[in-house]
mmCIF file of C-alpha atoms in Angstrom:
data_model
loop_
_atom_site.group_PDB
_atom_site.id
_atom_site.type_symbol
_atom_site.label_atom_id
_atom_site.label_comp_id
_atom_site.label_asym_id
_atom_site.label_seq_id
_atom_site.Cartn_x
_atom_site.Cartn_y
_atom_site.Cartn_z
ATOM 1 C CA MET A 297 -13.003 -6.781 -7.684
ATOM 2 C CA MET A 298 -9.538 -6.121 -8.016
ATOM 3 C CA ARG A 299 -7.447 -7.667 -11.144
ATOM 4 C CA PHE A 300 -4.088 -6.419 -11.558
ATOM 5 C CA VAL A 301 -1.058 -6.639 -8.847
ATOM 6 C CA ASP A 302 -0.902 -2.590 -8.839
ATOM 7 C CA GLU A 303 -4.259 -2.234 -7.445
ATOM 8 C CA TYR A 304 -2.833 -4.607 -4.382
ATOM 9 C CA ARG A 305 0.033 -2.592 -4.154
ATOM 10 C CA ASP A 306 -1.648 1.523 -4.026
ATOM 11 C CA ALA A 307 -0.368 3.395 -1.855
ATOM 12 C CA ASP A 308 -3.694 5.138 -1.053
ATOM 13 C CA LYS A 309 -5.451 1.934 0.088
ATOM 14 C CA ALA A 310 -2.466 1.261 2.094
ATOM 15 C CA ARG A 311 -3.054 4.780 3.716
ATOM 16 C CA ALA A 312 -6.194 4.559 4.572
ATOM 17 C CA LEU A 313 -5.914 0.738 5.726
ATOM 18 C CA SER A 314 -3.352 2.368 8.018
ATOM 19 C CA ALA A 315 -5.481 5.102 9.466
ATOM 20 C CA ALA A 316 -8.617 2.931 10.150
ATOM 21 C CA ILE A 317 -5.649 0.812 11.675
ATOM 22 C CA ALA A 318 -4.852 3.030 14.148
ATOM 23 C CA GLY A 319 -8.141 4.105 14.733
ATOM 24 C CA LEU A 320 -9.248 0.604 15.669
ATOM 25 C CA CYS A 321 -6.447 0.583 18.792
ATOM 26 C CA GLU A 322 -7.548 1.203 22.371
ATOM 27 C CA PRO A 323 -5.138 3.840 24.155
ATOM 28 C CA GLY A 324 -2.526 2.158 26.435
ATOM 29 C CA ARG A 325 -3.267 -1.693 24.946
ATOM 30 C CA THR A 326 -0.121 -3.560 23.020
ATOM 31 C CA TYR A 327 -0.989 -6.184 20.329
ATOM 32 C CA THR A 328 0.878 -8.841 18.727
ATOM 33 C CA PHE A 329 -0.252 -10.945 15.537
ATOM 34 C CA MET A 330 1.844 -14.203 14.596
ATOM 35 C CA GLU A 331 2.147 -14.154 10.466
ATOM 36 C CA VAL A 332 2.277 -17.891 10.492
ATOM 37 C CA CYS A 333 3.838 -18.247 6.514
ATOM 38 C CA GLY A 334 7.057 -16.691 5.791
ATOM 39 C CA GLY A 335 5.515 -15.878 2.414
ATOM 40 C CA HIS A 336 3.838 -13.139 4.378
ATOM 41 C CA THR A 337 6.635 -11.989 6.723
ATOM 42 C CA HIS A 338 9.014 -11.202 2.832
ATOM 43 C CA THR A 339 5.907 -9.160 2.013
ATOM 44 C CA ILE A 340 5.511 -7.232 5.715
ATOM 45 C CA TYR A 341 9.551 -6.208 5.197
ATOM 46 C CA LYS A 342 10.290 -6.242 1.357
ATOM 47 C CA HIS A 343 7.058 -3.364 1.331
ATOM 48 C CA GLY A 344 7.432 -1.688 4.760
ATOM 49 C CA LEU A 345 4.263 -2.343 6.058
ATOM 50 C CA GLU A 346 5.486 -2.803 9.879
ATOM 51 C CA ASP A 347 6.123 1.105 9.243
ATOM 52 C CA HIS A 348 2.758 1.510 8.405
ATOM 53 C CA LEU A 349 1.662 0.409 11.507
ATOM 54 C CA PRO A 350 0.958 1.986 15.131
ATOM 55 C CA GLU A 351 3.352 1.353 17.684
ATOM 56 C CA SER A 352 1.022 -0.873 19.728
ATOM 57 C CA VAL A 353 1.315 -3.194 16.671
ATOM 58 C CA THR A 354 3.748 -6.106 17.046
ATOM 59 C CA LEU A 355 4.102 -8.536 13.907
ATOM 60 C CA VAL A 356 6.105 -11.516 15.333
ATOM 61 C CA HIS A 357 6.818 -14.713 12.844
ATOM 62 C CA GLY A 358 6.107 -18.043 12.929
ATOM 63 C CA PRO A 359 6.997 -21.602 12.137
ATOM 64 C CA GLY A 360 5.576 -21.363 8.467
ATOM 65 C CA CYS A 361 8.694 -21.296 6.283
ATOM 66 C CA PRO A 362 9.111 -24.895 5.017
ATOM 67 C CA VAL A 363 12.606 -25.479 4.985
ATOM 68 C CA CYS A 364 13.026 -23.793 7.753
ATOM 69 C CA VAL A 365 11.664 -26.432 10.678
ATOM 70 C CA ILE A 366 13.833 -29.706 9.113
ATOM 71 C CA PRO A 367 15.913 -30.516 12.088
ATOM 72 C CA MET A 368 19.960 -31.412 11.229
ATOM 73 C CA GLY A 369 19.718 -34.946 12.095
ATOM 74 C CA ARG A 370 16.694 -35.011 8.955
ATOM 75 C CA VAL A 371 19.690 -33.533 6.542
ATOM 76 C CA ASP A 372 22.474 -35.881 7.955
ATOM 77 C CA ASP A 373 19.637 -38.565 6.801
ATOM 78 C CA ALA A 374 19.506 -37.795 3.755
ATOM 79 C CA ILE A 375 23.007 -37.160 2.903
ATOM 80 C CA HIS A 376 23.508 -40.859 4.503
ATOM 81 C CA ILE A 377 21.062 -42.178 1.914
ATOM 82 C CA ALA A 378 22.551 -39.368 -1.003
ATOM 83 C CA GLU A 379 26.426 -41.027 -0.835
ATOM 84 C CA ARG A 380 25.011 -44.904 -1.442
ATOM 85 C CA PRO A 381 26.599 -45.649 -4.931
ATOM 86 C CA GLY A 382 24.060 -45.460 -7.488
ATOM 87 C CA VAL A 383 21.748 -43.104 -5.701
ATOM 88 C CA VAL A 384 20.573 -40.027 -6.781
ATOM 89 C CA MET A 385 18.782 -37.144 -4.587
ATOM 90 C CA THR A 386 16.734 -34.334 -5.399
ATOM 91 C CA SER A 387 15.418 -31.554 -3.795
ATOM 92 C CA PHE A 388 14.095 -28.351 -4.106
ATOM 93 C CA GLY A 389 17.048 -25.776 -4.435
ATOM 94 C CA ASP A 390 16.512 -23.668 -0.967
ATOM 95 C CA MET A 391 16.821 -27.247 0.673
ATOM 96 C CA THR A 392 20.368 -27.952 -1.015
ATOM 97 C CA ARG A 393 21.879 -24.835 1.382
ATOM 98 C CA VAL A 394 19.988 -26.297 4.447
ATOM 99 C CA PRO A 395 22.642 -27.348 7.056
ATOM 100 C CA GLY A 396 23.107 -30.141 9.245
ATOM 101 C CA GLY A 397 25.677 -32.172 10.889
ATOM 102 C CA ARG A 398 27.509 -33.590 7.872
ATOM 103 C CA GLY A 399 27.209 -30.249 5.764
ATOM 104 C CA SER A 400 24.734 -29.446 3.294
ATOM 105 C CA PHE A 401 23.667 -31.196 0.052
ATOM 106 C CA LEU A 402 25.453 -28.981 -1.474
ATOM 107 C CA ASP A 403 29.160 -29.704 0.926
ATOM 108 C CA ALA A 404 27.915 -33.388 0.237
ATOM 109 C CA ALA A 405 27.971 -33.285 -3.234
ATOM 110 C CA ALA A 406 31.155 -31.765 -3.467
ATOM 111 C CA ARG A 407 32.363 -35.068 -1.342
ATOM 112 C CA GLY A 408 31.318 -36.425 -4.809
ATOM 113 C CA ALA A 409 27.166 -37.032 -4.127
ATOM 114 C CA ASP A 410 25.047 -36.882 -7.001
ATOM 115 C CA ILE A 411 22.675 -34.396 -5.840
ATOM 116 C CA ARG A 412 19.972 -32.503 -8.216
ATOM 117 C CA MET A 413 17.902 -29.418 -7.519
ATOM 118 C CA VAL A 414 14.532 -29.964 -9.138
ATOM 119 C CA TYR A 415 11.736 -27.636 -9.294
ATOM 120 C CA SER A 416 8.662 -30.414 -8.391
ATOM 121 C CA PRO A 417 8.636 -34.400 -8.112
ATOM 122 C CA LEU A 418 7.832 -34.837 -10.876
ATOM 123 C CA ASP A 419 10.829 -33.871 -12.375
ATOM 124 C CA ALA A 420 12.742 -36.021 -9.927
ATOM 125 C CA LEU A 421 10.591 -38.775 -11.354
ATOM 126 C CA LYS A 422 11.844 -37.475 -15.158
ATOM 127 C CA ILE A 423 15.079 -38.334 -13.701
ATOM 128 C CA ALA A 424 13.921 -41.626 -13.149
ATOM 129 C CA ARG A 425 12.798 -42.640 -16.092
ATOM 130 C CA ARG A 426 16.090 -41.712 -17.590
ATOM 131 C CA ASN A 427 18.021 -43.182 -15.549
ATOM 132 C CA PRO A 428 16.421 -46.710 -14.960
ATOM 133 C CA ASP A 429 19.810 -48.205 -12.815
ATOM 134 C CA ARG A 430 20.013 -45.081 -10.735
ATOM 135 C CA GLN A 431 17.949 -45.227 -7.631
ATOM 136 C CA VAL A 432 16.230 -41.959 -7.773
ATOM 137 C CA VAL A 433 15.292 -40.133 -4.295
ATOM 138 C CA PHE A 434 13.223 -37.344 -4.221
ATOM 139 C CA MET A 435 13.765 -35.152 -0.589
ATOM 140 C CA ALA A 436 10.331 -34.320 -0.288
ATOM 141 C CA ILE A 437 9.565 -30.587 2.082
ATOM 142 C CA GLY A 438 7.336 -28.822 2.535
ATOM 143 C CA PHE A 439 3.373 -28.288 4.020
ATOM 144 C CA GLU A 440 0.253 -29.019 2.611
ATOM 145 C CA THR A 441 1.139 -26.991 0.227
ATOM 146 C CA THR A 442 3.795 -28.917 -1.676
ATOM 147 C CA THR A 443 1.750 -32.118 -0.220
ATOM 148 C CA PRO A 444 -0.305 -32.847 -3.199
ATOM 149 C CA SER A 445 2.455 -32.584 -5.670
ATOM 150 C CA THR A 446 4.170 -35.164 -3.402
ATOM 151 C CA ALA A 447 1.687 -37.851 -3.313
ATOM 152 C CA VAL A 448 0.306 -37.531 -7.450
ATOM 153 C CA THR A 449 3.976 -38.478 -7.694
ATOM 154 C CA VAL A 450 3.893 -41.508 -5.913
ATOM 155 C CA LEU A 451 0.247 -42.378 -7.741
ATOM 156 C CA ARG A 452 2.170 -41.703 -11.116
ATOM 157 C CA ALA A 453 5.277 -43.788 -10.182
ATOM 158 C CA ALA A 454 2.907 -46.569 -8.872
ATOM 159 C CA ALA A 455 1.156 -46.106 -12.046
ATOM 160 C CA GLU A 456 3.865 -47.161 -14.120
ATOM 161 C CA GLY A 457 5.198 -49.408 -12.179
ATOM 162 C CA LEU A 458 8.348 -47.359 -12.105
ATOM 163 C CA ARG A 459 10.864 -49.773 -9.116
ATOM 164 C CA ASN A 460 14.117 -47.362 -8.932
ATOM 165 C CA PHE A 461 11.954 -44.082 -7.394
ATOM 166 C CA SER A 462 11.308 -43.223 -3.695
ATOM 167 C CA VAL A 463 10.908 -40.265 -1.613
ATOM 168 C CA MET A 464 12.013 -38.989 1.882
ATOM 169 C CA CYS A 465 8.581 -37.754 3.353
ATOM 170 C CA ASN A 466 9.365 -34.823 5.752
ATOM 171 C CA HIS A 467 5.752 -32.619 4.676
ATOM 172 C CA VAL A 468 4.909 -31.718 7.911
ATOM 173 C CA MET A 469 1.033 -30.069 8.371
ATOM 174 C CA ILE A 470 0.474 -26.583 9.980
ATOM 175 C CA ILE A 471 -2.285 -27.340 12.582
ATOM 176 C CA PRO A 472 0.028 -29.317 14.987
ATOM 177 C CA ALA A 473 2.476 -26.479 14.457
ATOM 178 C CA ILE A 474 -0.110 -23.379 15.401
ATOM 179 C CA THR A 475 -1.355 -26.164 18.046
ATOM 180 C CA ALA A 476 2.250 -26.099 19.902
ATOM 181 C CA ILE A 477 2.487 -22.310 19.469
ATOM 182 C CA LEU A 478 -0.256 -21.692 21.403
ATOM 183 C CA ASP A 479 0.709 -23.866 24.138
ATOM 184 C CA SER A 480 3.815 -22.460 24.252
ATOM 185 C CA PRO A 481 4.244 -20.747 28.064
ATOM 186 C CA GLY A 482 4.608 -17.393 28.053
ATOM 187 C CA LEU A 483 4.042 -16.266 24.796
ATOM 188 C CA ARG A 484 0.853 -13.386 24.380
ATOM 189 C CA LEU A 485 -0.934 -14.100 21.081
ATOM 190 C CA ASP A 486 -3.773 -11.823 19.872
ATOM 191 C CA GLY A 487 -4.273 -13.373 16.730
ATOM 192 C CA PHE A 488 -3.276 -14.862 13.914
ATOM 193 C CA VAL A 489 -2.327 -13.965 10.314
ATOM 194 C CA GLY A 490 -3.335 -17.127 8.550
ATOM 195 C CA PRO A 491 -1.612 -19.032 5.836
ATOM 196 C CA GLY A 492 -2.623 -18.465 2.112
ATOM 197 C CA HIS A 493 -0.635 -20.873 0.307
ATOM 198 C CA VAL A 494 -1.508 -24.047 2.786
ATOM 199 C CA SER A 495 -4.809 -22.968 2.944
ATOM 200 C CA THR A 496 -5.851 -23.802 -0.702
ATOM 201 C CA VAL A 497 -5.354 -27.223 0.285
ATOM 202 C CA ILE A 498 -7.171 -27.428 3.765
ATOM 203 C CA GLY A 499 -9.611 -24.690 3.533
ATOM 204 C CA CYS A 500 -9.890 -22.746 6.715
ATOM 205 C CA ARG A 501 -12.285 -25.091 8.481
ATOM 206 C CA PRO A 502 -9.269 -26.357 10.624
ATOM 207 C CA TYR A 503 -8.581 -23.437 12.579
ATOM 208 C CA GLY A 504 -11.653 -23.018 13.818
ATOM 209 C CA PHE A 505 -10.307 -24.809 17.105
ATOM 210 C CA VAL A 506 -8.382 -21.384 17.120
ATOM 211 C CA ALA A 507 -10.910 -19.234 17.956
ATOM 212 C CA ARG A 508 -13.007 -21.759 19.801
ATOM 213 C CA ASP A 509 -10.783 -23.353 22.453
ATOM 214 C CA TYR A 510 -7.508 -20.268 22.719
ATOM 215 C CA GLY A 511 -9.867 -17.384 22.188
ATOM 216 C CA LYS A 512 -7.305 -16.201 19.388
ATOM 217 C CA PRO A 513 -9.155 -14.649 16.319
ATOM 218 C CA LEU A 514 -7.171 -15.840 12.993
ATOM 219 C CA VAL A 515 -7.388 -14.104 8.984
ATOM 220 C CA VAL A 516 -6.760 -16.108 5.861
ATOM 221 C CA ALA A 517 -4.664 -13.946 4.026
ATOM 222 C CA GLY A 518 -2.998 -13.133 0.747
ATOM 223 C CA PHE A 519 0.498 -11.999 -0.071
ATOM 224 C CA GLU A 520 0.191 -8.506 -1.607
ATOM 225 C CA PRO A 521 0.766 -5.203 0.946
ATOM 226 C CA LEU A 522 -2.696 -4.827 0.817
ATOM 227 C CA ASP A 523 -3.979 -8.270 1.630
ATOM 228 C CA ILE A 524 -2.069 -7.775 4.865
ATOM 229 C CA LEU A 525 -2.838 -4.882 6.296
ATOM 230 C CA GLN A 526 -6.724 -5.516 5.510
ATOM 231 C CA ALA A 527 -5.500 -8.681 7.287
ATOM 232 C CA ILE A 528 -4.649 -6.922 10.575
ATOM 233 C CA HIS A 529 -7.630 -4.507 10.264
ATOM 234 C CA MET A 530 -10.004 -6.643 10.328
ATOM 235 C CA LEU A 531 -7.983 -9.208 13.438
ATOM 236 C CA LEU A 532 -8.448 -5.366 15.306
ATOM 237 C CA LEU A 533 -12.094 -5.312 14.421
ATOM 238 C CA GLN A 534 -12.960 -9.085 15.847
ATOM 239 C CA ILE A 535 -11.184 -8.069 19.287
ATOM 240 C CA ALA A 536 -12.780 -4.438 19.295
ATOM 241 C CA GLU A 537 -16.498 -5.850 18.474
ATOM 242 C CA GLY A 538 -15.518 -8.989 21.237
ATOM 243 C CA ARG A 539 -15.628 -11.918 18.506
ATOM 244 C CA SER A 540 -12.775 -14.461 18.184
ATOM 245 C CA GLU A 541 -13.700 -16.221 14.513
ATOM 246 C CA VAL A 542 -12.045 -17.122 11.729
ATOM 247 C CA GLU A 543 -12.043 -15.080 8.676
ATOM 248 C CA ASN A 544 -11.164 -15.663 5.379
ATOM 249 C CA GLN A 545 -9.628 -12.555 3.092
ATOM 250 C CA TYR A 546 -7.767 -14.929 1.023
ATOM 251 C CA ALA A 547 -11.654 -15.311 -1.068
ATOM 252 C CA ARG A 548 -10.409 -15.137 -3.909
ATOM 253 C CA VAL A 549 -8.222 -18.005 -3.880
ATOM 254 C CA VAL A 550 -9.018 -20.189 -0.703
ATOM 255 C CA PRO A 551 -12.084 -22.000 -0.828
ATOM 256 C CA TRP A 552 -13.438 -22.579 2.176
ATOM 257 C CA ALA A 553 -13.729 -26.079 2.476
ATOM 258 C CA GLY A 554 -10.092 -26.626 0.744
ATOM 259 C CA ASN A 555 -9.490 -28.606 -2.611
ATOM 260 C CA PRO A 556 -10.865 -32.123 -1.550
ATOM 261 C CA ARG A 557 -9.073 -33.765 -4.443
ATOM 262 C CA ALA A 558 -5.609 -32.781 -3.077
ATOM 263 C CA LEU A 559 -7.057 -33.604 0.201
ATOM 264 C CA ARG A 560 -7.728 -37.083 -0.995
ATOM 265 C CA ALA A 561 -4.660 -37.398 -2.522
ATOM 266 C CA ILE A 562 -2.794 -37.350 0.459
ATOM 267 C CA ASP A 563 -4.862 -39.226 2.204
ATOM 268 C CA GLU A 564 -4.681 -41.924 -0.416
ATOM 269 C CA VAL A 565 -0.511 -42.078 -0.287
ATOM 270 C CA MET A 566 -0.130 -40.837 3.432
ATOM 271 C CA GLU A 567 -0.290 -41.147 6.989
ATOM 272 C CA PRO A 568 0.585 -39.014 9.859
ATOM 273 C CA ARG A 569 4.052 -40.335 11.979
ATOM 274 C CA PRO A 570 2.940 -40.659 16.160
ATOM 275 C CA ARG A 571 5.561 -37.973 16.297
ATOM 276 C CA PHE A 572 8.174 -35.790 14.289
ATOM 277 C CA GLU A 573 11.269 -33.437 15.657
ATOM 278 C CA TRP A 574 10.697 -29.819 14.167
ATOM 279 C CA ARG A 575 13.817 -27.284 14.389
ATOM 280 C CA GLY A 576 12.629 -24.943 17.409
ATOM 281 C CA LEU A 577 9.587 -26.738 18.183
ATOM 282 C CA GLY A 578 11.108 -29.992 19.252
ATOM 283 C CA PHE A 579 8.871 -33.203 18.681
ATOM 284 C CA ILE A 580 4.996 -32.472 17.940
ATOM 285 C CA PRO A 581 2.979 -35.299 17.537
ATOM 286 C CA ARG A 582 0.784 -36.221 14.952
ATOM 287 C CA SER A 583 2.610 -33.339 13.337
ATOM 288 C CA ALA A 584 4.218 -34.630 9.721
ATOM 289 C CA LEU A 585 3.137 -37.566 7.248
ATOM 290 C CA ARG A 586 5.100 -40.779 6.076
ATOM 291 C CA ILE A 587 4.564 -43.075 3.163
ATOM 292 C CA ARG A 588 1.595 -45.230 3.960
ATOM 293 C CA GLU A 589 2.633 -49.043 3.763
ATOM 294 C CA LYS A 590 0.319 -50.030 0.324
ATOM 295 C CA TYR A 591 3.198 -47.604 -1.314
ATOM 296 C CA ALA A 592 6.192 -48.826 0.465
ATOM 297 C CA ALA A 593 8.310 -49.408 -2.052
ATOM 298 C CA TYR A 594 8.363 -45.440 -2.846
ATOM 299 C CA ASP A 595 9.503 -45.054 0.921
ATOM 300 C CA ALA A 596 12.891 -44.248 1.225
ATOM 301 C CA GLU A 597 12.790 -44.660 4.816
ATOM 302 C CA ARG A 598 11.747 -48.132 4.412
ATOM 303 C CA ARG A 599 14.452 -49.283 1.472
ATOM 304 C CA PHE A 600 17.042 -47.800 2.428
ATOM 305 C CA ASP A 601 19.110 -47.814 6.344
ATOM 306 C CA VAL A 602 18.308 -44.669 7.964
ATOM 307 C CA PRO A 603 20.414 -43.653 10.539
ATOM 308 C CA GLY A 604 18.038 -41.706 12.382
ATOM 309 C CA GLY A 605 19.838 -39.670 14.671
ATOM 310 C CA ARG A 606 19.628 -36.498 16.646
ATOM 311 C CA VAL A 607 21.986 -33.814 16.033
ATOM 312 C CA ALA A 608 21.585 -30.425 17.972
ATOM 313 C CA ASP A 609 22.016 -27.032 16.431
ATOM 314 C CA PRO A 610 24.439 -24.413 16.456
ATOM 315 C CA LYS A 611 24.793 -23.390 20.591
ATOM 316 C CA ALA A 612 24.860 -19.299 18.722
ATOM 317 C CA CYS A 613 21.783 -20.339 16.531
ATOM 318 C CA GLN A 614 18.474 -18.851 17.629
ATOM 319 C CA CYS A 615 16.426 -20.227 15.109
ATOM 320 C CA GLY A 616 14.243 -21.644 17.065
ATOM 321 C CA GLU A 617 13.362 -18.987 19.196
ATOM 322 C CA VAL A 618 12.920 -17.152 15.756
ATOM 323 C CA LEU A 619 10.385 -19.812 14.365
ATOM 324 C CA LYS A 620 7.856 -19.906 18.135
ATOM 325 C CA GLY A 621 7.686 -15.789 17.557
ATOM 326 C CA ALA A 622 9.839 -15.550 21.056
ATOM 327 C CA LEU A 623 12.559 -13.483 19.044
ATOM 328 C CA LYS A 624 13.374 -11.240 16.350
ATOM 329 C CA PRO A 625 15.778 -12.099 13.547
ATOM 330 C CA TRP A 626 17.623 -8.580 14.688
ATOM 331 C CA GLU A 627 17.997 -10.010 18.509
ATOM 332 C CA CYS A 628 19.466 -13.641 17.585
ATOM 333 C CA LYS A 629 23.801 -12.663 18.325
ATOM 334 C CA VAL A 630 24.821 -13.942 14.915
ATOM 335 C CA PHE A 631 22.349 -12.046 13.166
ATOM 336 C CA GLY A 632 24.075 -10.184 9.959
ATOM 337 C CA THR A 633 27.521 -11.285 11.521
ATOM 338 C CA ALA A 634 28.312 -14.720 11.586
ATOM 339 C CA CYS A 635 25.339 -16.076 9.750
ATOM 340 C CA THR A 636 24.564 -14.293 6.420
ATOM 341 C CA PRO A 637 22.687 -15.723 3.600
ATOM 342 C CA GLU A 638 26.058 -16.251 1.755
ATOM 343 C CA THR A 639 26.922 -17.745 5.313
ATOM 344 C CA PRO A 640 24.568 -19.109 7.064
ATOM 345 C CA ILE A 641 24.639 -20.856 10.551
ATOM 346 C CA GLY A 642 20.771 -21.549 10.829
ATOM 347 C CA THR A 643 17.485 -22.533 8.151
ATOM 348 C CA CYS A 644 15.830 -19.276 8.652
ATOM 349 C CA MET A 645 18.516 -17.303 6.976
ATOM 350 C CA VAL A 646 18.834 -20.122 4.207
ATOM 351 C CA SER A 647 15.024 -20.060 2.678
ATOM 352 C CA SER A 648 12.951 -17.752 0.697
ATOM 353 C CA GLU A 649 10.750 -17.590 3.181
ATOM 354 C CA GLY A 650 13.164 -17.994 6.057
ATOM 355 C CA ALA A 651 12.534 -14.531 8.810
ATOM 356 C CA CYS A 652 15.856 -13.699 8.854
ATOM 357 C CA ALA A 653 16.501 -13.777 5.301
ATOM 358 C CA ALA A 654 13.783 -11.212 4.832
ATOM 359 C CA TYR A 655 15.373 -9.181 7.594
ATOM 360 C CA TYR A 656 18.695 -9.473 5.806
ATOM 361 C CA ASN A 657 17.553 -8.698 2.726
ATOM 362 C CA PHE A 658 15.537 -6.162 3.353
ATOM 363 C CA GLY A 659 17.434 -4.335 5.653
ATOM 364 C CA ARG A 660 15.875 -4.760 9.083
ATOM 365 C CA PHE A 661 18.841 -4.659 11.391
ATOM 366 C CA SER A 662 16.832 -3.043 14.577
ATOM 367 C CA ARG A 663 14.145 -1.948 16.507
ATOM 368 C CA ARG A 664 13.683 1.288 14.159
ATOM 369 C CA ARG A 665 10.591 1.938 12.504
ATOM 370 C CA VAL A 666 9.851 4.776 10.573
ATOM 371 C CA ARG A 667 8.259 7.505 12.495
ATOM 372 C CA GLU A 668 7.012 9.606 9.512
ATOM 373 C CA ALA A 669 5.413 6.206 7.824
ATOM 374 C CA SER A 670 3.892 4.782 10.750
ATOM 375 C CA ARG A 671 1.859 7.759 12.023
ATOM 376 C CA GLU A 672 -1.951 8.197 10.796
ATOM 377 C CA ALA A 673 -2.843 9.310 7.118
ATOM 378 C CA PRO A 674 -2.490 13.494 7.506
ATOM 379 C CA ARG A 675 -5.435 15.522 7.653
ATOM 380 C CA GLU A 676 -6.618 17.538 5.595
ATOM 381 C CA ALA A 677 -4.995 20.892 5.334
ATOM 382 C CA PRO A 678 -7.134 24.244 6.521
ATOM 383 C CA ARG A 679 -8.740 26.245 4.272
#
């Protein structure tokens, strides 16, 4: 039973797992696994986990970064609302730097819009209580991880009878995104490192179709180095044994059936949209949520006139290919040159969970691996 963070970063255990992973790899075969969650991507490159894997194992990155998948048109719609007289727009910090066709929230603030960073939708509710003469809008983003907090905030606003608070709902769902990835032509994957945070809400059961219908193993994983190495070992063990199942490496946090109270709150307040545009993936049916008619008074898209236009991504930006796992960040022509965290062209360089930001911040600018770290654990020296 592990209790402390150091136990999840034990170097000896990591070397043992690395050797076990190498032992499961068939000679001459390659393996490609997608870590869906951007939090996993940052752990992988912060701790150099790729260097502890055999050359035959490749990790690619999925669309699990909530800021990265927001299309430019939705940013422009939010700025349109923010620039109306009497409006206070609130959002999480990384959302303020996401570029749209008319710049970012920070650019709009420089032009005079009242845009404030919050740590929770409940913070936005406090601003609404303190400013009854202003319309306060919360730019809601994220997968099922953050959706319950938005739903609970709407329920609280309704219970208090607040009429100057609303939500621009951009919450997306992980299952349609994984389905879109699996249906992408030409993308060969051998399995998935399943998202940990999302699964604390939805559980493991919804991923059953990945193994059942597509024959791909999926292991829900935690976010420490040993979590991810163990998940990769579990994936390779399934392949070696001819199995395709959903397994839960993160059982210390993720319940198999999810969080029923959180799911009930979401279902009470929100419903699936007929379709929603994802950056890089295009329109995906029933992949995002909107506020139900019952709570229409708290839906910013009903309260304000929203243009709803589409904006094409900059031609130089290849975030879409990175989000689909078709491209490594360092293969993008502007990565680390024109596009940096200080001057982002695409969302993958903005977010704390973006793959490009992970590669840039932790110095992975090429395909090169540290060969010494990727070898099997050394054998005992002869006596």
